[in-house]
Coordinates of C-alpha atoms and ligand atoms in Angstrom, one line a residue:
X3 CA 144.1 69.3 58.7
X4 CA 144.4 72.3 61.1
X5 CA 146.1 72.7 63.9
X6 CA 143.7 73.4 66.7
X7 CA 144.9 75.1 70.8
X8 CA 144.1 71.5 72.3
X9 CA 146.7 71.0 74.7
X10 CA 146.8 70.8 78.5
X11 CA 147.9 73.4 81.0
X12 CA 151.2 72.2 81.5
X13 CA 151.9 71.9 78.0
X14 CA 150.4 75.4 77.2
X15 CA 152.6 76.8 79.9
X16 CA 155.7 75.6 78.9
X17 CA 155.3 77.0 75.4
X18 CA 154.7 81.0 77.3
X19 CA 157.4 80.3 79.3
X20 CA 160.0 79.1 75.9
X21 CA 158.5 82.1 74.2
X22 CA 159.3 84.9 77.4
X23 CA 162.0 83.4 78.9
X24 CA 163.4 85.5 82.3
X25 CA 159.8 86.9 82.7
X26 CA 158.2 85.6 85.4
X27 CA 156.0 88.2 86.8
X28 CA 154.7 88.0 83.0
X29 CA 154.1 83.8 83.0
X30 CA 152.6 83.7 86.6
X31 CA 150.0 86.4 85.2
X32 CA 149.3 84.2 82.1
X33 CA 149.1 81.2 84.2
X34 CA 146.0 82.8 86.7
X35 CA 144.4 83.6 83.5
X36 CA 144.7 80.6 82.1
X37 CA 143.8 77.6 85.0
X38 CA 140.5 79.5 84.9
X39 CA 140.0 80.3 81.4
X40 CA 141.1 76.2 80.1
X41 CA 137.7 74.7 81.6
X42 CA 135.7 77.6 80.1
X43 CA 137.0 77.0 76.6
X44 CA 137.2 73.5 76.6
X45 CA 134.3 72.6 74.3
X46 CA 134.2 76.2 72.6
X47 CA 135.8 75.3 69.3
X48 CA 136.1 78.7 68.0
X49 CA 138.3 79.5 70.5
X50 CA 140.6 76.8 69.6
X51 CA 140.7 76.9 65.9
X52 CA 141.6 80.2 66.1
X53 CA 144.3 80.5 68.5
X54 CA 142.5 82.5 70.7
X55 CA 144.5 81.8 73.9
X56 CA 148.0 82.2 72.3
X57 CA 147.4 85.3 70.6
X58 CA 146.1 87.0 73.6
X59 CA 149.3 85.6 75.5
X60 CA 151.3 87.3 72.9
X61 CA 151.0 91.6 73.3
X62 CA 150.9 93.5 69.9
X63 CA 153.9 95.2 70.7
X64 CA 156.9 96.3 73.0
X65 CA 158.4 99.3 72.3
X66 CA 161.8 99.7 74.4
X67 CA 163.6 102.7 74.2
X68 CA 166.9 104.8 76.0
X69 CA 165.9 108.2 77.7
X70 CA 168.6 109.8 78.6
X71 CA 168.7 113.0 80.8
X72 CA 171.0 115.3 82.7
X73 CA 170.7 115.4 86.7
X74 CA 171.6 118.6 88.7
X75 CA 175.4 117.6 89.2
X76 CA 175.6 118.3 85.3
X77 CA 175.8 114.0 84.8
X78 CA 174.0 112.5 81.8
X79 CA 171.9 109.5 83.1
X80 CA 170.6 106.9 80.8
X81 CA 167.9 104.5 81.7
X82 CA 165.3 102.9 79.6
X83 CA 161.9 103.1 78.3
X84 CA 159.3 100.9 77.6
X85 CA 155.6 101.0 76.5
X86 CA 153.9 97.6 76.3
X87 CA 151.1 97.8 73.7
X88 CA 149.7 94.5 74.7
X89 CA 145.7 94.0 72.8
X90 CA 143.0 96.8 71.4
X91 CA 140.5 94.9 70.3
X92 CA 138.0 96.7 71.9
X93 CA 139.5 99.9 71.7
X94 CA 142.3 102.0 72.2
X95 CA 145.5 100.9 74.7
X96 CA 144.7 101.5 77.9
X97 CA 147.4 101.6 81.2
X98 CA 149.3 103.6 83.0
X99 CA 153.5 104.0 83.3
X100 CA 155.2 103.1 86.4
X101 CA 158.6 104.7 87.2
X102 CA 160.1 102.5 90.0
X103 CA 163.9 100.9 89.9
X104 CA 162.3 97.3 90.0
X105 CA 160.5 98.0 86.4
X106 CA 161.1 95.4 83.9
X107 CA 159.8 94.2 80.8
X108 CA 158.2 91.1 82.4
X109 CA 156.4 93.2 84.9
X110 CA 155.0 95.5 82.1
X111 CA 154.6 92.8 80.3
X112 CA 152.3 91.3 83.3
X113 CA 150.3 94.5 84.2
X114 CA 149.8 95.0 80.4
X115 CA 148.0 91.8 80.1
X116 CA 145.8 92.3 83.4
X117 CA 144.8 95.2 81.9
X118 CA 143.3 93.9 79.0
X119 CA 141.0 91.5 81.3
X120 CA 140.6 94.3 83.6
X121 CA 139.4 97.5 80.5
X122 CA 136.8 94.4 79.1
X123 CA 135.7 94.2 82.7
X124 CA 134.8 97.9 83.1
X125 CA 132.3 97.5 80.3
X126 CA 133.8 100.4 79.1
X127 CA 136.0 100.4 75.1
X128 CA 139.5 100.7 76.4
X129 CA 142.5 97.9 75.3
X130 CA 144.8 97.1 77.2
X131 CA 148.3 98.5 77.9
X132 CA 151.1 99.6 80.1
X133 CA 154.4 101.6 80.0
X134 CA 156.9 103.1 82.4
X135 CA 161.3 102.9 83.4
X136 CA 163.7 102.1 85.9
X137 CA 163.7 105.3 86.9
X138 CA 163.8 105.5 90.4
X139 CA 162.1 109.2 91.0
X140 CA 162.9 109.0 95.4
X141 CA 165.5 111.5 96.3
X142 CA 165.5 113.5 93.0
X143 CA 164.4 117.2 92.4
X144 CA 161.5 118.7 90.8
X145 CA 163.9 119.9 88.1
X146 CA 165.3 116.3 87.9
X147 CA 161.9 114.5 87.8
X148 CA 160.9 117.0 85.2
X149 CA 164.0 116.7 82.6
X150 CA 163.4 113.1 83.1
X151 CA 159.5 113.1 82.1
X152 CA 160.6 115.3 79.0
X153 CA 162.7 113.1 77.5
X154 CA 160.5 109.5 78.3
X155 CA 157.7 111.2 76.3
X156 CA 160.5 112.8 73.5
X157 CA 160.6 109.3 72.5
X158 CA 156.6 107.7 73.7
X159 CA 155.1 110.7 72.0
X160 CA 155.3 109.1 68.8
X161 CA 153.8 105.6 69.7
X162 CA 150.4 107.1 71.6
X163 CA 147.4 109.1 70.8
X164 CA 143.6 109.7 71.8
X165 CA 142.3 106.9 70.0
X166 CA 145.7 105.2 70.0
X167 CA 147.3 104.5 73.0
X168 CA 146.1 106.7 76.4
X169 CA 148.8 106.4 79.5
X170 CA 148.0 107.2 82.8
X171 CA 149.6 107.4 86.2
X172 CA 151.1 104.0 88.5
X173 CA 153.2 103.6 91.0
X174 CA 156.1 106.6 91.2
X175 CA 153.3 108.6 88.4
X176 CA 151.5 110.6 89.7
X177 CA 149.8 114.3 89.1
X178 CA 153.4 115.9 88.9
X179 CA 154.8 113.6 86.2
X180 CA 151.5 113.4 84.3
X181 CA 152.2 117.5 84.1
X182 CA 155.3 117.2 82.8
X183 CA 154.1 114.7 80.6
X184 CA 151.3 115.9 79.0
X185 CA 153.3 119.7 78.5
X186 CA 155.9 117.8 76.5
X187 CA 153.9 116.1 74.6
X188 CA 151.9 119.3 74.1
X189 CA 155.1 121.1 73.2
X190 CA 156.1 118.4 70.8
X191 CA 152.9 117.7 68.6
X192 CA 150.8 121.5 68.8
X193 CA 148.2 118.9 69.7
X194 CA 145.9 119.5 73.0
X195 CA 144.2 116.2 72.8
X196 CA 143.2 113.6 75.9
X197 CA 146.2 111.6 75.3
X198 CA 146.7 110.9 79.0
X199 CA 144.8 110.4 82.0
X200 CA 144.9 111.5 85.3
X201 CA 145.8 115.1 84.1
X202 CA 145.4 118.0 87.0
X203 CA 141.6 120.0 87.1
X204 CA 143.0 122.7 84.8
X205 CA 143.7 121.0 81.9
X206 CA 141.2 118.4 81.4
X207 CA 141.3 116.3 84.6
X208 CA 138.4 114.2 86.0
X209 CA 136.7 114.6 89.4
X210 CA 137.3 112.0 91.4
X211 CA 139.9 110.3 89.3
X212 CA 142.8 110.6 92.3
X213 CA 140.4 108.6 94.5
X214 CA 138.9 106.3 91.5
X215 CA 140.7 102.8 92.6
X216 CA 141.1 103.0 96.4
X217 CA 137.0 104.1 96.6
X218 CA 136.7 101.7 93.4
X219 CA 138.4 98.6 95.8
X220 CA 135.9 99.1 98.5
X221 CA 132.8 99.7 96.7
X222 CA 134.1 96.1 95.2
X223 CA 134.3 95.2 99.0
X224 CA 131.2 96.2 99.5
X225 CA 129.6 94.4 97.1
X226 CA 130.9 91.3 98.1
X227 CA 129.8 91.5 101.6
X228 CA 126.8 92.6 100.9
X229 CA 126.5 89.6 98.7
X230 CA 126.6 87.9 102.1
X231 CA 124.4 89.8 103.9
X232 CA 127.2 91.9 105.7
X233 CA 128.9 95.0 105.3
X234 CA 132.2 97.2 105.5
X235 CA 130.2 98.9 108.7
X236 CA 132.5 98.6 111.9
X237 CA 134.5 95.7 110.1
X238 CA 138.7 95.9 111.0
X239 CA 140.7 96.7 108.0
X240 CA 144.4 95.8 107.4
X241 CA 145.8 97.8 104.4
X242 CA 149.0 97.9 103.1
X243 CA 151.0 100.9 100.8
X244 CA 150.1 104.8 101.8
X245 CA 150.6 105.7 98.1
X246 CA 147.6 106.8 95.9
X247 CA 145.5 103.4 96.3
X248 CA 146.0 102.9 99.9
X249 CA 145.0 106.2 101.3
X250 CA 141.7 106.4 99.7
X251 CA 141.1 102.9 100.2
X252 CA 141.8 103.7 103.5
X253 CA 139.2 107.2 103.6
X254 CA 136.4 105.3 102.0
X255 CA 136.8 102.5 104.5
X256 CA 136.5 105.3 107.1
X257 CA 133.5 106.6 105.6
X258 CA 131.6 103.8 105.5
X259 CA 132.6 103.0 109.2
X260 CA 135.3 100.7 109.1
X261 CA 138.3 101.0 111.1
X262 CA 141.4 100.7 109.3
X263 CA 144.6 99.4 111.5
X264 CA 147.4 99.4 109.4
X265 CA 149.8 101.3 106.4
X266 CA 152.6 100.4 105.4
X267 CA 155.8 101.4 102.2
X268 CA 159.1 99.4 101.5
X269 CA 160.3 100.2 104.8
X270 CA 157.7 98.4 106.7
X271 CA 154.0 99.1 108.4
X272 CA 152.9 101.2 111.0
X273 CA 150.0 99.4 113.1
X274 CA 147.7 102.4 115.3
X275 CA 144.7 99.7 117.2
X276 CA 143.1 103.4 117.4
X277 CA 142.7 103.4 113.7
X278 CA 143.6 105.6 111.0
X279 CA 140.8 108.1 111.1
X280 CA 140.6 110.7 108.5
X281 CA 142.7 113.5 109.9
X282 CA 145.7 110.6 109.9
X283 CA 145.1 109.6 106.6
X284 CA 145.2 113.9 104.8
X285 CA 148.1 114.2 107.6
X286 CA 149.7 110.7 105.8
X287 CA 148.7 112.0 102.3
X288 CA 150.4 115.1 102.8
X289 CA 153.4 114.1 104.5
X290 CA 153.8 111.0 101.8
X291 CA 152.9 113.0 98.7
X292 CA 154.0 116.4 99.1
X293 CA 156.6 116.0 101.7
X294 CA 158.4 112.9 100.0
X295 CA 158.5 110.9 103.6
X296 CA 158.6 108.1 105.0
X297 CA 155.4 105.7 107.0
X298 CA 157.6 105.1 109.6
X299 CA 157.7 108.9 110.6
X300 CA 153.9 108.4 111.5
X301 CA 154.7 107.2 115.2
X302 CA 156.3 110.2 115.8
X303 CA 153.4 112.2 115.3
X304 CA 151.0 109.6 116.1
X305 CA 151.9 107.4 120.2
X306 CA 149.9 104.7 120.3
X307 CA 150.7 103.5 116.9
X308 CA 153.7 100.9 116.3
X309 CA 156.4 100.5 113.5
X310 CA 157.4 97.6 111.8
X311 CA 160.8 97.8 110.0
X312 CA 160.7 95.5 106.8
X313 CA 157.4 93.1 107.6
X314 CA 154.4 93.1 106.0
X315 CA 151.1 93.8 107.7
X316 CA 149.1 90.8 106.8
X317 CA 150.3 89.0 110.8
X318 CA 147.6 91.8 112.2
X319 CA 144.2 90.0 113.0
X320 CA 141.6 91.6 110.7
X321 CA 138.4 91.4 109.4
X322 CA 139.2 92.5 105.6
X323 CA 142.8 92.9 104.2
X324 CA 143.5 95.0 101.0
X325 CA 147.1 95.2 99.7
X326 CA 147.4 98.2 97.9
X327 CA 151.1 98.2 97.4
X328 CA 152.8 96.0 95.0
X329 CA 153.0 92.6 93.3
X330 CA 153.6 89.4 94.8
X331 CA 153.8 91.3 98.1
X332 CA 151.5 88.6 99.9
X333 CA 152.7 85.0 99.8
X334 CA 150.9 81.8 101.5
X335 CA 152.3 82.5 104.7
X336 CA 150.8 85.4 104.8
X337 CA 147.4 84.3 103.1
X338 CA 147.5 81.5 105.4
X339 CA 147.7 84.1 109.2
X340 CA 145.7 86.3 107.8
X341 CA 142.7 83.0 107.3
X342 CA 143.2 81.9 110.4
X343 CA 143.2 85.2 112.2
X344 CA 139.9 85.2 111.1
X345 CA 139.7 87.6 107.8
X346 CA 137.0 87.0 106.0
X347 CA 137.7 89.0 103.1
X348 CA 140.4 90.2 100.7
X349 CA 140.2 93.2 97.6
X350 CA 143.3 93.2 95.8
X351 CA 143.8 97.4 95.5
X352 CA 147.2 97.1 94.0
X353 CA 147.6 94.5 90.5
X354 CA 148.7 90.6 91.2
X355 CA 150.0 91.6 95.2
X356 CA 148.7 88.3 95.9
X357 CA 151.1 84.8 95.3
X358 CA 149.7 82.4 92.9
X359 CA 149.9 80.0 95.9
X360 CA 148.3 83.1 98.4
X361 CA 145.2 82.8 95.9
X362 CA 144.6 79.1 96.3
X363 CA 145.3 79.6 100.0
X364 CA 142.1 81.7 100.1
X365 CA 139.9 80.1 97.6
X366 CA 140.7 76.6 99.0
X367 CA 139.0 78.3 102.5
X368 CA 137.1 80.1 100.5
X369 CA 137.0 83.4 101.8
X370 CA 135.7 86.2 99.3
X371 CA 138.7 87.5 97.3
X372 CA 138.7 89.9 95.1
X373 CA 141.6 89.7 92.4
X374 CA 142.8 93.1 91.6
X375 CA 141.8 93.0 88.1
X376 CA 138.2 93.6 89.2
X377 CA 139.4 95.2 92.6
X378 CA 141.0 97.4 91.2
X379 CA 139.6 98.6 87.9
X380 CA 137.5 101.6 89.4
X381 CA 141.1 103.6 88.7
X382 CA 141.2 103.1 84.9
X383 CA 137.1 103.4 84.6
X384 CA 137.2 107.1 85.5
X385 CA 140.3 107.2 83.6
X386 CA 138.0 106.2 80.6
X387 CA 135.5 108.8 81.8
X388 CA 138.0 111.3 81.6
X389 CA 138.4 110.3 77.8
X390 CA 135.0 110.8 77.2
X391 CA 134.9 114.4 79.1
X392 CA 137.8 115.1 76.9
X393 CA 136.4 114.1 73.3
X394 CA 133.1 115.7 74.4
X395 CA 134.7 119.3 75.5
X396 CA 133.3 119.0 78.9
X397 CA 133.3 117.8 82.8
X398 CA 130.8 116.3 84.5
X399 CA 130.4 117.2 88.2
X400 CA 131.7 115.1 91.3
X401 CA 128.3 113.6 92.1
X402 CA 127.7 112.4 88.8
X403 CA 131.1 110.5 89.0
X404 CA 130.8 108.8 92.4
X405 CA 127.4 107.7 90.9
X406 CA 129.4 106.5 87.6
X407 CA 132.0 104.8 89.8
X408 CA 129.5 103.1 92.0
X409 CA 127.4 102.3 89.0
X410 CA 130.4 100.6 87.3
X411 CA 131.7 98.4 90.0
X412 CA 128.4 96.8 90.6
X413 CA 128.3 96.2 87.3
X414 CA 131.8 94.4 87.5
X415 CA 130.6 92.3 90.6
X416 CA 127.9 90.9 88.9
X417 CA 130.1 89.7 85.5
X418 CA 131.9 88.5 88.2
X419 CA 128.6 86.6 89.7
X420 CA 127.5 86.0 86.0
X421 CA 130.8 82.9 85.7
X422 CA 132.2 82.4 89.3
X423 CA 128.6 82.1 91.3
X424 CA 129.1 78.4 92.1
X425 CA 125.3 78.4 93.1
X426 CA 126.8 76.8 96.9
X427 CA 127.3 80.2 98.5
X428 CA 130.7 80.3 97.1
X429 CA 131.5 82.7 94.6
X430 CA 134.9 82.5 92.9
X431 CA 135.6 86.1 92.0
X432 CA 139.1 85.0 90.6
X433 CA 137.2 82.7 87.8
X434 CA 134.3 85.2 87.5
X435 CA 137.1 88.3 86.5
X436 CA 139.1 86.1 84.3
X437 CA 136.1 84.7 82.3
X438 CA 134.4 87.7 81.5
X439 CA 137.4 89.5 81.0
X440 CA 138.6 87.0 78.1
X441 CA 135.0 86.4 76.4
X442 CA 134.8 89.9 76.3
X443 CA 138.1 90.4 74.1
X444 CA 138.2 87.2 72.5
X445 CA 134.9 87.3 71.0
X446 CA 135.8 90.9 69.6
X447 CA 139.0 89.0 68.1
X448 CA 137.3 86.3 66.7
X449 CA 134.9 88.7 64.9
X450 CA 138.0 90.6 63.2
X451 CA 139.3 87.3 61.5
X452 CA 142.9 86.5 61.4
X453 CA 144.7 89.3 62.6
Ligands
NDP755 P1 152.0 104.9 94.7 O1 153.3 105.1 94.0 O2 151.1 106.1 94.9 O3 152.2 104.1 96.0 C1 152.8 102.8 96.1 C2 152.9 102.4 97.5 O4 153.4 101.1 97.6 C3 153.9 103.3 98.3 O5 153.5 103.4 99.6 C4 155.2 102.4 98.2 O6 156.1 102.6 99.2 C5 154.6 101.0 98.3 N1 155.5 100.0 97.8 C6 156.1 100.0 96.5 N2 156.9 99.0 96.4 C7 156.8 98.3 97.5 C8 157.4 97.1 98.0 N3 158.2 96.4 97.3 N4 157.1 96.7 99.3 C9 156.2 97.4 100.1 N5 155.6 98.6 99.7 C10 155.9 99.0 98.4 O7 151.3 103.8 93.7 P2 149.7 103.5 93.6 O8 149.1 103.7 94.9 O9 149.2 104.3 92.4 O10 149.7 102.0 93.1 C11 149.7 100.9 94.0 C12 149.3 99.7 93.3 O11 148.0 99.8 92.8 C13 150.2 99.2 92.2 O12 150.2 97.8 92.1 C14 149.4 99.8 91.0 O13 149.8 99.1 89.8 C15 148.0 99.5 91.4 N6 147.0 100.3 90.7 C16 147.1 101.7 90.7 C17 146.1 102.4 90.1 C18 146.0 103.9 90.2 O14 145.0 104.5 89.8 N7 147.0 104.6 90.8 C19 145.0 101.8 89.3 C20 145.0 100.4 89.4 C21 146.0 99.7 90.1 P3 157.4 103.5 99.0 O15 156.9 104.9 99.2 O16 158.4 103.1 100.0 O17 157.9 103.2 97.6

């Protein structure tokens, strides 16, 4: 007799947690998969026969490694490395590396697996993966940051490839480190191949791809109000983060005339009840980017505007909110001021900012939210154009790309629509994402047998 997946939640959930113990950035991800994806499977026998849900829990592989490097005092530093190769069953691994002290296997782990749901959602052929160290790159040197990116991909080079494994930029990578990056790896192989994203205009960059997942996160807005009858048009936006997502959430929100209220980094937010128009946002961009500052130096340059040391923005009455910073940087609390302050809709720009409990908190007063997995997944979708401009030799133009950005987000709100429309008014975009995320990969992993 075979042993089928028929268990219940709880019971599943204890077994992921027995099997990653100490990761819980990694089992709450599993879990918001799985509340959703339970009910869809339940008579789909397939599914259970062949282990479908517990071999998508369980990534490929994890490759850890040490990268050691020499800092400008002449001390060797030694932190470590880690590239999450988590499912490709529908093509290569797909995911950025983050380089940020709070980096751990569990939160690789975690953002791996969203990506997998997140690639199947694009409609796109990209697995899903994710990579990155404890490497805290505030404070250091050009020189430093550079020494530092050699020596990660001395050691990743070997593991990744154009129709292997493509890395891209997260939080702490950006067009600097993917420079470094990809001229190591360059150095290292004699090979000039796409093998990661998010690379500058001169050597195989995208249009657009900078701007992909903040524009991305509020075309995905959009779409949702519009689904509504509504629109971004003179709504007030909370925002939070003035990295890479944030500020072109923030510009598109602009654009289509909203009025955003609030940024924010680790040190707190800055509220300006002017708004943030765009000659804030390039002064922000600049000053954050280039200038390494800080958020808080904004009210210096900027009277009117107020700063919040260590608080979150989400206490700011608003019509939309859209974390862009980190995870689990909304809880309840929070989920619960900003319902009752009247918000009637969140896009998750950044992956899994949201609680578990800050997600029931809006879907039990059922406000639209949009997890980040869909959210979000405008980022990696020009990423995956970029592949394409790369195997084909060529770059298409800007236009073309918005229209391919635009194109593709609709096309991820209405998989969304196609399993969370509850046919009531209500659409659960949570349910929507995670179901046509999984059927998506699993079905590819049911047709390649046991493997
Ligand atoms: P950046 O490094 O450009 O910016 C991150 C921002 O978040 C910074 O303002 C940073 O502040 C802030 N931040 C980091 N940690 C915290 C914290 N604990 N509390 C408050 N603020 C914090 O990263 P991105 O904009 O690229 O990424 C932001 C989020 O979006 C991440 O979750 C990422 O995984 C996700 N994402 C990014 C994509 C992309 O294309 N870049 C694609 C899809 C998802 P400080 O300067 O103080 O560190």
């Amino acid at each position: 007799m075979a042993v089928t997946d028929h268990v219940d939640l709880a019971t599943f959930m204890k077994g992921v947690e027995r099997r990653n113990p100490h990761q819980p950035e990694f089992t709450q991800a599993v879990q918001e998969v799985a509340e959703d994806i339970f009910d869809f499977i339940e008579d789909k026998e397939a599914y259970h026969s062949e282990q479908i849900l517990r071999r998508i829990t369980e990534p490929d592989r994890v490759v850890s490694f040490r990268v050691c490097w020499e800092d400008d005092n002449g001390n060797i530093r030694v932190q470590r490395g880690w590239r999450v190769q988590n499912n490709n069953a529908i093509g290569p691994y797909k995911g950025g590396i983050r380089f940020h002290p709070s980096v751990t296997e569990s939160v690789l782990k975690f953002l791996a697996f969203e990506q997998t749901f997140k690639n199947a959602l694009t409609g796109l052929p990209m697995g899903g993966g994710k990579g990155g160290s404890n490497f805290n790159p505030k404070g250091k040197s050009d020189r430093e940051v550079m020494r530092f990116c050699q020596s990660f991909m001395t050691e990743l080079y070997r593991h990744i490839g154009a129709d292997v494994d493509v890395p891209a930029g997260d939080i702490g990578v950006g067009g600097r480190e993917i420079g470094y990056m990809f001229g190591q790896y360059k150095r290292i192989t004699n090979h000039f191949t796409g093998v990661l994203t998010g690379k500058g205009m001169e050597y195989g960059g995208s249009m657009i791809r900078p701007e992909a997942t903040g524009y991305g996160a509020v075309y995905f807005l959009q779409e949702m109000l519009k689904h509504r009858g509504d629109g971004v048009k003179g709504k007030i936006a909370v925002i939070s983060g003035s990295g890479n997502v944030a500020t072109h959430a923030a510009e598109k929100i602009t654009q289509m005339g909203g009025k955003v209220v609030t940024l924010s980094d680790s040190g707190g937010f800055i509220h300006d009840p002017d708004g943030i128009d765009q000659d804030k946002i390039d002064w922000i961009k600049i000053h954050k980017t280039r200038n390494r500052g800080r958020i808080s130096d904004y009210v210096d340059q900027y009277s009117g505007a107020t700063f919040h040391e260590g608080k979150n923005p989400w206490h700011v009455k608003c019509d939309v909110a859209l974390p862009c910073a980190t995870q689990n940087e909304l809880d309840d609390e929070e989920a619960k001021a900003l319902v009752a302050n009247g918000c009637i809709a969140v896009a998750e720009g950044a992956n899994m900012p949201s609680t578990l409990k800050a997600t029931h908190v809006f879907k039990d007063a059922k406000i639209m939210f949009a997890p980040g997995k869909a959210a979000n997944a405008g980022g990696v979708a020009v990423s995956g154009l970029e592949m394409s401009q790369n195997s084909e030799r060529r770059s298409w133009k800007e236009e073309e790309l918005q229209k391919m950005l635009l194109d593709i987000m609709q096309g991820i709100h209405n998989r969304c629509l196609a399993y969370g429309d509850k046919g009531n008014g209500y659409v659960d975009y949570v349910k929507g994402a995670n179901i046509a995320g999984f059927k998506k990969v699993a079905d590819a992993m049911l047709a390649f047998g046991v493997v």
